[in-house]
């Protein structure tokens, strides 16, 4: 009888151990946008347990990125962070893919209103946005413009020297790609970007990433820490639930 008890106890202990080993850890969510009275409690870049709850007040708005995408939580009240939904890993992989020498050609609308392009890659340098851009180690750099109408030449000049390059967009193309050798990111990383129509220059700064996370949550934290807010917004928008 004691042998039977020992076997049962041993089996139960083994199952409990196995259950402990295969248990899925709670996934983390990341705050990617925050406004209202509780913004200081939930700053951009803050990690939240997927199974936890947040307590918001009137006027609060929180956008949280999880493996199921981004969702907007508004106050007042207590709300659970995680929400069931399809995984966004495929969309994340497409958004962060690194192409080699590929220019995305977007069809232009001729004879009508100017066509608008959509930025589909997180690593494209958005000419319409000033500020910091986080870039992975790559042999190429790709610039992106919102419109595909007409050929354009933009000028990117160093803010501390006379170094400058021309970024040339072809008619019908939203992107312009160049070799990373033409724009070294380890020296003079502050630049002024000016468009073909003149106007004020936009100050941009490039942050060269030594490592790129392979999941949306950790990448969101990294972008927030580095101050690459335009890319954090794009990541949030593209992975919206």
PDB file of C-alpha atoms in Angstrom:
ATOM      1  CA  UNK A   1       0.000   0.000   0.000  1.00  0.00           C
ATOM      2  CA  UNK A   2       2.813   2.323   0.900  1.00  0.00           C
ATOM      3  CA  UNK A   3       4.406   1.578  -2.483  1.00  0.00           C
ATOM      4  CA  UNK A   4       1.216   2.633  -4.262  1.00  0.00           C
ATOM      5  CA  UNK A   5       1.099   5.866  -2.251  1.00  0.00           C
ATOM      6  CA  UNK A   6       4.719   6.533  -3.086  1.00  0.00           C
ATOM      7  CA  UNK A   7       4.071   6.026  -6.788  1.00  0.00           C
ATOM      8  CA  UNK A   8       1.008   8.316  -6.720  1.00  0.00           C
ATOM      9  CA  UNK A   9       2.878  10.963  -4.759  1.00  0.00           C
ATOM     10  CA  UNK A  10       5.840  10.717  -7.090  1.00  0.00           C
ATOM     11  CA  UNK A  11       3.614  11.008 -10.158  1.00  0.00           C
ATOM     12  CA  UNK A  12       1.828  14.039  -8.732  1.00  0.00           C
ATOM     13  CA  UNK A  13       5.134  15.686  -7.933  1.00  0.00           C
ATOM     14  CA  UNK A  14       6.391  14.980 -11.448  1.00  0.00           C
ATOM     15  CA  UNK A  15       3.247  16.429 -13.015  1.00  0.00           C
ATOM     16  CA  UNK A  16       3.472  19.491 -10.809  1.00  0.00           C
ATOM     17  CA  UNK A  17       7.086  19.951 -11.811  1.00  0.00           C
ATOM     18  CA  UNK A  18       6.223  19.496 -15.476  1.00  0.00           C
ATOM     19  CA  UNK A  19       3.388  21.977 -15.162  1.00  0.00           C
ATOM     20  CA  UNK A  20       5.776  24.464 -13.633  1.00  0.00           C
ATOM     21  CA  UNK A  21       8.259  24.010 -16.448  1.00  0.00           C
ATOM     22  CA  UNK A  22       5.769  24.415 -19.281  1.00  0.00           C
ATOM     23  CA  UNK A  23       3.740  27.207 -17.725  1.00  0.00           C
ATOM     24  CA  UNK A  24       3.567  30.201 -20.029  1.00  0.00           C
ATOM     25  CA  UNK A  25       4.890  33.361 -18.366  1.00  0.00           C
ATOM     26  CA  UNK A  26       2.732  36.456 -18.364  1.00  0.00           C
ATOM     27  CA  UNK A  27       3.567  38.572 -21.353  1.00  0.00           C
ATOM     28  CA  UNK A  28       4.396  42.212 -21.023  1.00  0.00           C
ATOM     29  CA  UNK A  29       2.652  45.159 -22.564  1.00  0.00           C
ATOM     30  CA  UNK A  30       4.359  48.485 -23.252  1.00  0.00           C
ATOM     31  CA  UNK A  31       2.897  51.984 -23.012  1.00  0.00           C
ATOM     32  CA  UNK A  32       3.436  53.677 -26.381  1.00  0.00           C
ATOM     33  CA  UNK A  33       1.200  56.731 -25.902  1.00  0.00           C
ATOM     34  CA  UNK A  34       0.012  58.370 -22.717  1.00  0.00           C
ATOM     35  CA  UNK A  35      -1.958  61.507 -21.942  1.00  0.00           C
ATOM     36  CA  UNK A  36      -4.090  62.922 -19.179  1.00  0.00           C
ATOM     37  CA  UNK A  37      -3.740  63.197 -15.393  1.00  0.00           C
ATOM     38  CA  UNK A  38      -2.169  59.725 -15.069  1.00  0.00           C
ATOM     39  CA  UNK A  39       0.470  60.192 -17.761  1.00  0.00           C
ATOM     40  CA  UNK A  40       3.167  60.462 -15.087  1.00  0.00           C
ATOM     41  CA  UNK A  41       2.130  57.119 -13.616  1.00  0.00           C
ATOM     42  CA  UNK A  42       2.123  55.414 -17.004  1.00  0.00           C
ATOM     43  CA  UNK A  43       4.891  57.082 -19.052  1.00  0.00           C
ATOM     44  CA  UNK A  44       5.762  56.038 -22.593  1.00  0.00           C
ATOM     45  CA  UNK A  45       8.069  53.006 -22.481  1.00  0.00           C
ATOM     46  CA  UNK A  46       6.709  51.639 -19.198  1.00  0.00           C
ATOM     47  CA  UNK A  47       6.255  47.860 -19.180  1.00  0.00           C
ATOM     48  CA  UNK A  48       3.017  46.441 -17.843  1.00  0.00           C
ATOM     49  CA  UNK A  49       2.172  42.845 -17.044  1.00  0.00           C
ATOM     50  CA  UNK A  50      -0.289  41.572 -19.640  1.00  0.00           C
ATOM     51  CA  UNK A  51      -2.463  40.173 -16.840  1.00  0.00           C
ATOM     52  CA  UNK A  52      -2.401  43.346 -14.745  1.00  0.00           C
ATOM     53  CA  UNK A  53      -4.858  46.217 -14.606  1.00  0.00           C
ATOM     54  CA  UNK A  54      -4.482  49.979 -14.836  1.00  0.00           C
ATOM     55  CA  UNK A  55      -6.566  52.536 -13.001  1.00  0.00           C
ATOM     56  CA  UNK A  56      -7.268  55.655 -15.014  1.00  0.00           C
ATOM     57  CA  UNK A  57      -8.985  58.929 -14.252  1.00  0.00           C
ATOM     58  CA  UNK A  58     -11.230  61.125 -16.317  1.00  0.00           C
ATOM     59  CA  UNK A  59      -9.318  62.531 -19.295  1.00  0.00           C
ATOM     60  CA  UNK A  60      -6.754  59.722 -19.331  1.00  0.00           C
ATOM     61  CA  UNK A  61      -5.861  57.909 -22.535  1.00  0.00           C
ATOM     62  CA  UNK A  62      -3.368  55.060 -22.665  1.00  0.00           C
ATOM     63  CA  UNK A  63      -2.180  53.166 -25.741  1.00  0.00           C
ATOM     64  CA  UNK A  64      -0.621  49.830 -24.847  1.00  0.00           C
ATOM     65  CA  UNK A  65       1.257  47.523 -27.217  1.00  0.00           C
ATOM     66  CA  UNK A  66       1.037  43.776 -26.567  1.00  0.00           C
ATOM     67  CA  UNK A  67       1.618  40.663 -28.685  1.00  0.00           C
ATOM     68  CA  UNK A  68      -1.969  41.068 -29.899  1.00  0.00           C
ATOM     69  CA  UNK A  69      -1.345  44.604 -31.119  1.00  0.00           C
ATOM     70  CA  UNK A  70      -2.011  48.055 -29.734  1.00  0.00           C
ATOM     71  CA  UNK A  71      -5.185  49.050 -27.947  1.00  0.00           C
ATOM     72  CA  UNK A  72      -6.356  52.356 -26.567  1.00  0.00           C
ATOM     73  CA  UNK A  73      -7.586  52.393 -22.958  1.00  0.00           C
ATOM     74  CA  UNK A  74      -9.450  55.440 -21.703  1.00  0.00           C
ATOM     75  CA  UNK A  75     -10.566  56.385 -18.215  1.00  0.00           C
ATOM     76  CA  UNK A  76     -12.034  56.609 -15.749  1.00  0.00           C
ATOM     77  CA  UNK A  77     -12.005  53.143 -14.190  1.00  0.00           C
ATOM     78  CA  UNK A  78      -9.873  50.042 -13.800  1.00  0.00           C
ATOM     79  CA  UNK A  79      -9.019  48.219 -17.020  1.00  0.00           C
ATOM     80  CA  UNK A  80      -7.155  45.020 -17.786  1.00  0.00           C
ATOM     81  CA  UNK A  81      -4.035  45.540 -19.903  1.00  0.00           C
ATOM     82  CA  UNK A  82      -4.177  42.390 -22.014  1.00  0.00           C
ATOM     83  CA  UNK A  83      -6.905  41.626 -24.532  1.00  0.00           C
ATOM     84  CA  UNK A  84      -7.374  38.500 -26.574  1.00  0.00           C
ATOM     85  CA  UNK A  85      -6.708  38.834 -30.242  1.00  0.00           C
ATOM     86  CA  UNK A  86      -4.742  37.467 -33.156  1.00  0.00           C
ATOM     87  CA  UNK A  87      -0.975  37.661 -32.919  1.00  0.00           C
ATOM     88  CA  UNK A  88       0.657  40.566 -34.746  1.00  0.00           C
ATOM     89  CA  UNK A  89       3.986  38.817 -35.260  1.00  0.00           C
ATOM     90  CA  UNK A  90       3.528  38.572 -39.030  1.00  0.00           C
ATOM     91  CA  UNK A  91       2.659  42.258 -39.308  1.00  0.00           C
ATOM     92  CA  UNK A  92       5.628  43.091 -37.079  1.00  0.00           C
ATOM     93  CA  UNK A  93       7.979  41.020 -39.242  1.00  0.00           C
ATOM     94  CA  UNK A  94       6.788  42.801 -42.387  1.00  0.00           C
ATOM     95  CA  UNK A  95       7.109  46.237 -40.794  1.00  0.00           C
ATOM     96  CA  UNK A  96      10.676  45.626 -39.592  1.00  0.00           C
ATOM     97  CA  UNK A  97      12.008  43.644 -42.556  1.00  0.00           C
ATOM     98  CA  UNK A  98      15.323  44.754 -43.988  1.00  0.00           C
ATOM     99  CA  UNK A  99      15.402  44.713 -47.769  1.00  0.00           C
ATOM    100  CA  UNK A 100      18.477  44.735 -49.950  1.00  0.00           C
ATOM    101  CA  UNK A 101      18.405  47.271 -52.741  1.00  0.00           C
ATOM    102  CA  UNK A 102      14.627  47.182 -53.097  1.00  0.00           C
ATOM    103  CA  UNK A 103      12.744  50.320 -53.965  1.00  0.00           C
ATOM    104  CA  UNK A 104       9.041  50.274 -53.313  1.00  0.00           C
ATOM    105  CA  UNK A 105       7.245  51.738 -56.283  1.00  0.00           C
ATOM    106  CA  UNK A 106       3.849  53.158 -55.459  1.00  0.00           C
ATOM    107  CA  UNK A 107       1.412  53.826 -58.257  1.00  0.00           C
ATOM    108  CA  UNK A 108       0.818  57.526 -58.792  1.00  0.00           C
ATOM    109  CA  UNK A 109      -2.554  58.991 -59.708  1.00  0.00           C
ATOM    110  CA  UNK A 110      -2.066  60.960 -62.912  1.00  0.00           C
ATOM    111  CA  UNK A 111      -4.187  63.911 -63.908  1.00  0.00           C
ATOM    112  CA  UNK A 112      -5.885  64.194 -60.534  1.00  0.00           C
ATOM    113  CA  UNK A 113      -5.100  64.887 -56.924  1.00  0.00           C
ATOM    114  CA  UNK A 114      -1.553  64.095 -55.914  1.00  0.00           C
ATOM    115  CA  UNK A 115      -1.176  60.526 -54.717  1.00  0.00           C
ATOM    116  CA  UNK A 116      -0.186  59.760 -51.157  1.00  0.00           C
ATOM    117  CA  UNK A 117       2.207  56.978 -50.235  1.00  0.00           C
ATOM    118  CA  UNK A 118       2.140  54.955 -47.034  1.00  0.00           C
ATOM    119  CA  UNK A 119       5.263  54.255 -45.039  1.00  0.00           C
ATOM    120  CA  UNK A 120       5.333  50.475 -44.702  1.00  0.00           C
ATOM    121  CA  UNK A 121       8.766  50.007 -43.155  1.00  0.00           C
ATOM    122  CA  UNK A 122       9.869  51.073 -39.698  1.00  0.00           C
ATOM    123  CA  UNK A 123      13.460  51.660 -40.830  1.00  0.00           C
ATOM    124  CA  UNK A 124      12.589  54.122 -43.596  1.00  0.00           C
ATOM    125  CA  UNK A 125      13.819  57.625 -42.790  1.00  0.00           C
ATOM    126  CA  UNK A 126      10.628  59.701 -42.963  1.00  0.00           C
ATOM    127  CA  UNK A 127      11.430  63.052 -44.638  1.00  0.00           C
ATOM    128  CA  UNK A 128       8.274  64.577 -43.162  1.00  0.00           C
ATOM    129  CA  UNK A 129       9.344  64.011 -39.557  1.00  0.00           C
ATOM    130  CA  UNK A 130      12.082  65.814 -37.606  1.00  0.00           C
ATOM    131  CA  UNK A 131      13.769  64.261 -34.617  1.00  0.00           C
ATOM    132  CA  UNK A 132      15.584  61.017 -33.922  1.00  0.00           C
ATOM    133  CA  UNK A 133      15.595  57.948 -36.149  1.00  0.00           C
ATOM    134  CA  UNK A 134      16.769  54.590 -34.862  1.00  0.00           C
ATOM    135  CA  UNK A 135      18.452  52.548 -37.593  1.00  0.00           C
ATOM    136  CA  UNK A 136      19.681  48.943 -37.549  1.00  0.00           C
ATOM    137  CA  UNK A 137      23.087  47.978 -38.818  1.00  0.00           C
ATOM    138  CA  UNK A 138      22.554  47.711 -42.562  1.00  0.00           C
ATOM    139  CA  UNK A 139      24.462  48.111 -45.807  1.00  0.00           C
ATOM    140  CA  UNK A 140      21.780  50.486 -47.084  1.00  0.00           C
ATOM    141  CA  UNK A 141      19.695  53.437 -45.937  1.00  0.00           C
ATOM    142  CA  UNK A 142      16.227  54.158 -47.286  1.00  0.00           C
ATOM    143  CA  UNK A 143      14.530  57.576 -47.258  1.00  0.00           C
ATOM    144  CA  UNK A 144      10.752  57.849 -47.592  1.00  0.00           C
ATOM    145  CA  UNK A 145       8.508  60.723 -48.732  1.00  0.00           C
ATOM    146  CA  UNK A 146       4.694  60.968 -48.337  1.00  0.00           C
ATOM    147  CA  UNK A 147       4.087  61.735 -52.026  1.00  0.00           C
ATOM    148  CA  UNK A 148       5.213  59.899 -55.155  1.00  0.00           C
ATOM    149  CA  UNK A 149       4.491  62.699 -57.631  1.00  0.00           C
ATOM    150  CA  UNK A 150       7.464  63.950 -59.656  1.00  0.00           C
ATOM    151  CA  UNK A 151      11.186  63.603 -59.205  1.00  0.00           C
ATOM    152  CA  UNK A 152      12.669  65.403 -56.192  1.00  0.00           C
ATOM    153  CA  UNK A 153      16.103  66.065 -54.747  1.00  0.00           C
ATOM    154  CA  UNK A 154      16.429  66.560 -51.004  1.00  0.00           C
ATOM    155  CA  UNK A 155      19.596  67.754 -49.270  1.00  0.00           C
ATOM    156  CA  UNK A 156      20.838  66.244 -46.038  1.00  0.00           C
ATOM    157  CA  UNK A 157      23.671  68.267 -44.553  1.00  0.00           C
ATOM    158  CA  UNK A 158      25.710  67.842 -41.413  1.00  0.00           C
ATOM    159  CA  UNK A 159      24.861  70.272 -38.649  1.00  0.00           C
ATOM    160  CA  UNK A 160      28.525  70.539 -37.614  1.00  0.00           C
ATOM    161  CA  UNK A 161      30.457  70.449 -40.884  1.00  0.00           C
ATOM    162  CA  UNK A 162      30.091  71.089 -44.615  1.00  0.00           C
ATOM    163  CA  UNK A 163      29.369  67.433 -45.364  1.00  0.00           C
ATOM    164  CA  UNK A 164      26.133  66.910 -47.301  1.00  0.00           C
ATOM    165  CA  UNK A 165      24.480  64.419 -49.619  1.00  0.00           C
ATOM    166  CA  UNK A 166      21.677  64.565 -52.179  1.00  0.00           C
ATOM    167  CA  UNK A 167      18.717  62.256 -51.719  1.00  0.00           C
ATOM    168  CA  UNK A 168      17.093  61.792 -55.121  1.00  0.00           C
ATOM    169  CA  UNK A 169      13.556  60.460 -55.499  1.00  0.00           C
ATOM    170  CA  UNK A 170      12.402  59.273 -58.917  1.00  0.00           C
ATOM    171  CA  UNK A 171       8.937  60.070 -60.230  1.00  0.00           C
ATOM    172  CA  UNK A 172       6.518  57.426 -58.951  1.00  0.00           C
ATOM    173  CA  UNK A 173       8.801  56.285 -56.147  1.00  0.00           C
ATOM    174  CA  UNK A 174       8.152  56.908 -52.476  1.00  0.00           C
ATOM    175  CA  UNK A 175      11.614  55.719 -51.464  1.00  0.00           C
ATOM    176  CA  UNK A 176      15.228  56.500 -52.293  1.00  0.00           C
ATOM    177  CA  UNK A 177      17.948  54.054 -51.277  1.00  0.00           C
ATOM    178  CA  UNK A 178      21.655  54.650 -50.880  1.00  0.00           C
ATOM    179  CA  UNK A 179      24.668  52.820 -49.565  1.00  0.00           C
ATOM    180  CA  UNK A 180      25.437  53.273 -45.867  1.00  0.00           C
ATOM    181  CA  UNK A 181      28.964  54.222 -46.941  1.00  0.00           C
ATOM    182  CA  UNK A 182      27.553  57.474 -48.349  1.00  0.00           C
ATOM    183  CA  UNK A 183      26.097  58.437 -44.978  1.00  0.00           C
ATOM    184  CA  UNK A 184      28.262  57.218 -42.069  1.00  0.00           C
ATOM    185  CA  UNK A 185      26.169  57.101 -38.923  1.00  0.00           C
ATOM    186  CA  UNK A 186      29.071  56.919 -36.498  1.00  0.00           C
ATOM    187  CA  UNK A 187      30.305  60.437 -37.255  1.00  0.00           C
ATOM    188  CA  UNK A 188      28.404  63.753 -37.317  1.00  0.00           C
ATOM    189  CA  UNK A 189      25.043  62.164 -36.653  1.00  0.00           C
ATOM    190  CA  UNK A 190      23.190  65.491 -36.403  1.00  0.00           C
ATOM    191  CA  UNK A 191      21.827  66.614 -39.763  1.00  0.00           C
ATOM    192  CA  UNK A 192      19.608  69.277 -41.325  1.00  0.00           C
ATOM    193  CA  UNK A 193      17.176  68.025 -43.969  1.00  0.00           C
ATOM    194  CA  UNK A 194      15.723  70.374 -46.572  1.00  0.00           C
ATOM    195  CA  UNK A 195      13.266  69.662 -49.341  1.00  0.00           C
ATOM    196  CA  UNK A 196      13.189  70.822 -52.974  1.00  0.00           C
ATOM    197  CA  UNK A 197      10.577  73.497 -52.251  1.00  0.00           C
ATOM    198  CA  UNK A 198      12.785  75.287 -49.763  1.00  0.00           C
ATOM    199  CA  UNK A 199      11.381  76.298 -46.408  1.00  0.00           C
ATOM    200  CA  UNK A 200      12.867  75.721 -42.956  1.00  0.00           C
ATOM    201  CA  UNK A 201      15.305  72.879 -42.466  1.00  0.00           C
ATOM    202  CA  UNK A 202      14.382  69.952 -40.280  1.00  0.00           C
ATOM    203  CA  UNK A 203      16.889  68.792 -37.684  1.00  0.00           C
ATOM    204  CA  UNK A 204      17.278  65.019 -37.674  1.00  0.00           C
ATOM    205  CA  UNK A 205      19.493  62.720 -35.669  1.00  0.00           C
ATOM    206  CA  UNK A 206      20.370  59.119 -36.394  1.00  0.00           C
ATOM    207  CA  UNK A 207      20.804  56.518 -33.679  1.00  0.00           C
ATOM    208  CA  UNK A 208      22.722  53.450 -34.834  1.00  0.00           C
ATOM    209  CA  UNK A 209      21.378  50.360 -33.073  1.00  0.00           C
ATOM    210  CA  UNK A 210      23.866  47.666 -32.127  1.00  0.00           C
ATOM    211  CA  UNK A 211      21.054  45.164 -31.590  1.00  0.00           C
ATOM    212  CA  UNK A 212      17.476  45.007 -32.849  1.00  0.00           C
ATOM    213  CA  UNK A 213      14.850  43.190 -30.729  1.00  0.00           C
ATOM    214  CA  UNK A 214      12.863  40.536 -32.563  1.00  0.00           C
ATOM    215  CA  UNK A 215       9.567  41.333 -30.839  1.00  0.00           C
ATOM    216  CA  UNK A 216       7.350  44.395 -30.804  1.00  0.00           C
ATOM    217  CA  UNK A 217       7.287  44.896 -27.039  1.00  0.00           C
ATOM    218  CA  UNK A 218      11.061  45.066 -26.537  1.00  0.00           C
ATOM    219  CA  UNK A 219      11.511  47.153 -29.685  1.00  0.00           C
ATOM    220  CA  UNK A 220       8.913  49.636 -28.419  1.00  0.00           C
ATOM    221  CA  UNK A 221      10.851  49.993 -25.159  1.00  0.00           C
ATOM    222  CA  UNK A 222      14.093  50.564 -27.079  1.00  0.00           C
ATOM    223  CA  UNK A 223      12.541  53.191 -29.367  1.00  0.00           C
ATOM    224  CA  UNK A 224      11.100  54.991 -26.349  1.00  0.00           C
ATOM    225  CA  UNK A 225      14.436  54.931 -24.519  1.00  0.00           C
ATOM    226  CA  UNK A 226      16.291  56.310 -27.551  1.00  0.00           C
ATOM    227  CA  UNK A 227      13.705  59.029 -28.212  1.00  0.00           C
ATOM    228  CA  UNK A 228      12.721  57.738 -31.678  1.00  0.00           C
ATOM    229  CA  UNK A 229       9.127  58.892 -31.220  1.00  0.00           C
ATOM    230  CA  UNK A 230       8.064  58.968 -34.891  1.00  0.00           C
ATOM    231  CA  UNK A 231       8.998  55.311 -35.285  1.00  0.00           C
ATOM    232  CA  UNK A 232       7.284  54.433 -32.010  1.00  0.00           C
ATOM    233  CA  UNK A 233       4.097  56.069 -33.327  1.00  0.00           C
ATOM    234  CA  UNK A 234       4.403  54.182 -36.630  1.00  0.00           C
ATOM    235  CA  UNK A 235       4.877  50.882 -34.780  1.00  0.00           C
ATOM    236  CA  UNK A 236       1.816  51.637 -32.670  1.00  0.00           C
ATOM    237  CA  UNK A 237      -0.334  52.609 -35.655  1.00  0.00           C
ATOM    238  CA  UNK A 238       0.647  49.649 -37.844  1.00  0.00           C
ATOM    239  CA  UNK A 239       0.044  47.089 -35.092  1.00  0.00           C
ATOM    240  CA  UNK A 240      -3.307  48.505 -33.992  1.00  0.00           C
ATOM    241  CA  UNK A 241      -5.784  45.797 -33.009  1.00  0.00           C
TER     242      UNK A 241
END
